[in-house]
Amino acid sequence: MDRTEWASGIFAEYTFDIKDKFTLIAGVRGDYNSRFGYYFTPRMHLRVNLLHDLVLRGSVGRGYRSPNLLAENSAVFISQRTLRFAHDLGNESAWNYGVNLTWNLHVFGHKSEFSIDAYRTDFEKQVVVDHDSLPTAVFFYNLDGRSFANVLQTQLIFAPFHRFLVTAAFRLNDVKVTEGGKLQPKAMVNDYKGLLSLSYATKFDKWKFDLTGQLNGPGRL
């Protein structure tokens, strides 16, 4: 687990813009990592104004990371399980895709916003933290199979009356990883989440009041 690691890179970006209509940002990055060699990371973002108050955004890109297994999994140290690490643990890489639709509207005479987000991450490489194969051990090994995350979220922000703001959001999660040769839901990830936040501010913001409620759906332990 002890290591010395360094990385250097170069980045270029191109922006194409049609005022108030369309924006495209394309970027590419090249890196050299002292442990894993060369990385090539492309990414693209776009924004389209479908209507005056309706905006579509999209993104696609690739990402890399060097996992810090002990720091990221400190909870396993209190479980009395034996930690077993594969000898060839590598880096992680994934493709990310996303789309967002935002509609600015008026509700109760005030500005409001409704948005829908859909995102997917496909892992090419991943270090799997396997709690399931043996009750007395935690295994760390490279992904052998599929691993992905799908997220769908809706959000509404509106003001029923002056200085009172309501935020309501709901998210669906479909996160699965291959552990021990079996594709299954990732542990400790909720199937869905809900959020309701009520905020009120008095004149000149002298007093602010917030009430927040959160709903967490079931998840595999």
PDB file of C-alpha atoms in Angstrom, residues 8 38 85 92 110 113 130-131 158 182:
ATOM      1  CA  SER A   8       2.049  15.331 -15.425  1.00  0.00           C
ATOM      2  CA  TYR A  38       0.067   7.171 -20.390  1.00  0.00           C
ATOM      3  CA  PHE A  85      -5.301  -7.694  -1.496  1.00  0.00           C
ATOM      4  CA  GLU A  92      -9.692   2.657 -12.422  1.00  0.00           C
ATOM      5  CA  HIS A 110     -42.465  33.598  -9.194  1.00  0.00           C
ATOM      6  CA  GLU A 113     -37.049  25.683 -12.251  1.00  0.00           C
ATOM      7  CA  ASP A 130     -15.772  -7.650  -1.910  1.00  0.00           C
ATOM      8  CA  HIS A 131     -17.482  -8.130   1.482  1.00  0.00           C
ATOM      9  CA  PHE A 158     -40.434  27.077  -6.767  1.00  0.00           C
ATOM     10  CA  LYS A 182     -21.941 -12.455  -9.958  1.00  0.00           C
TER      11      LYS A 182
END
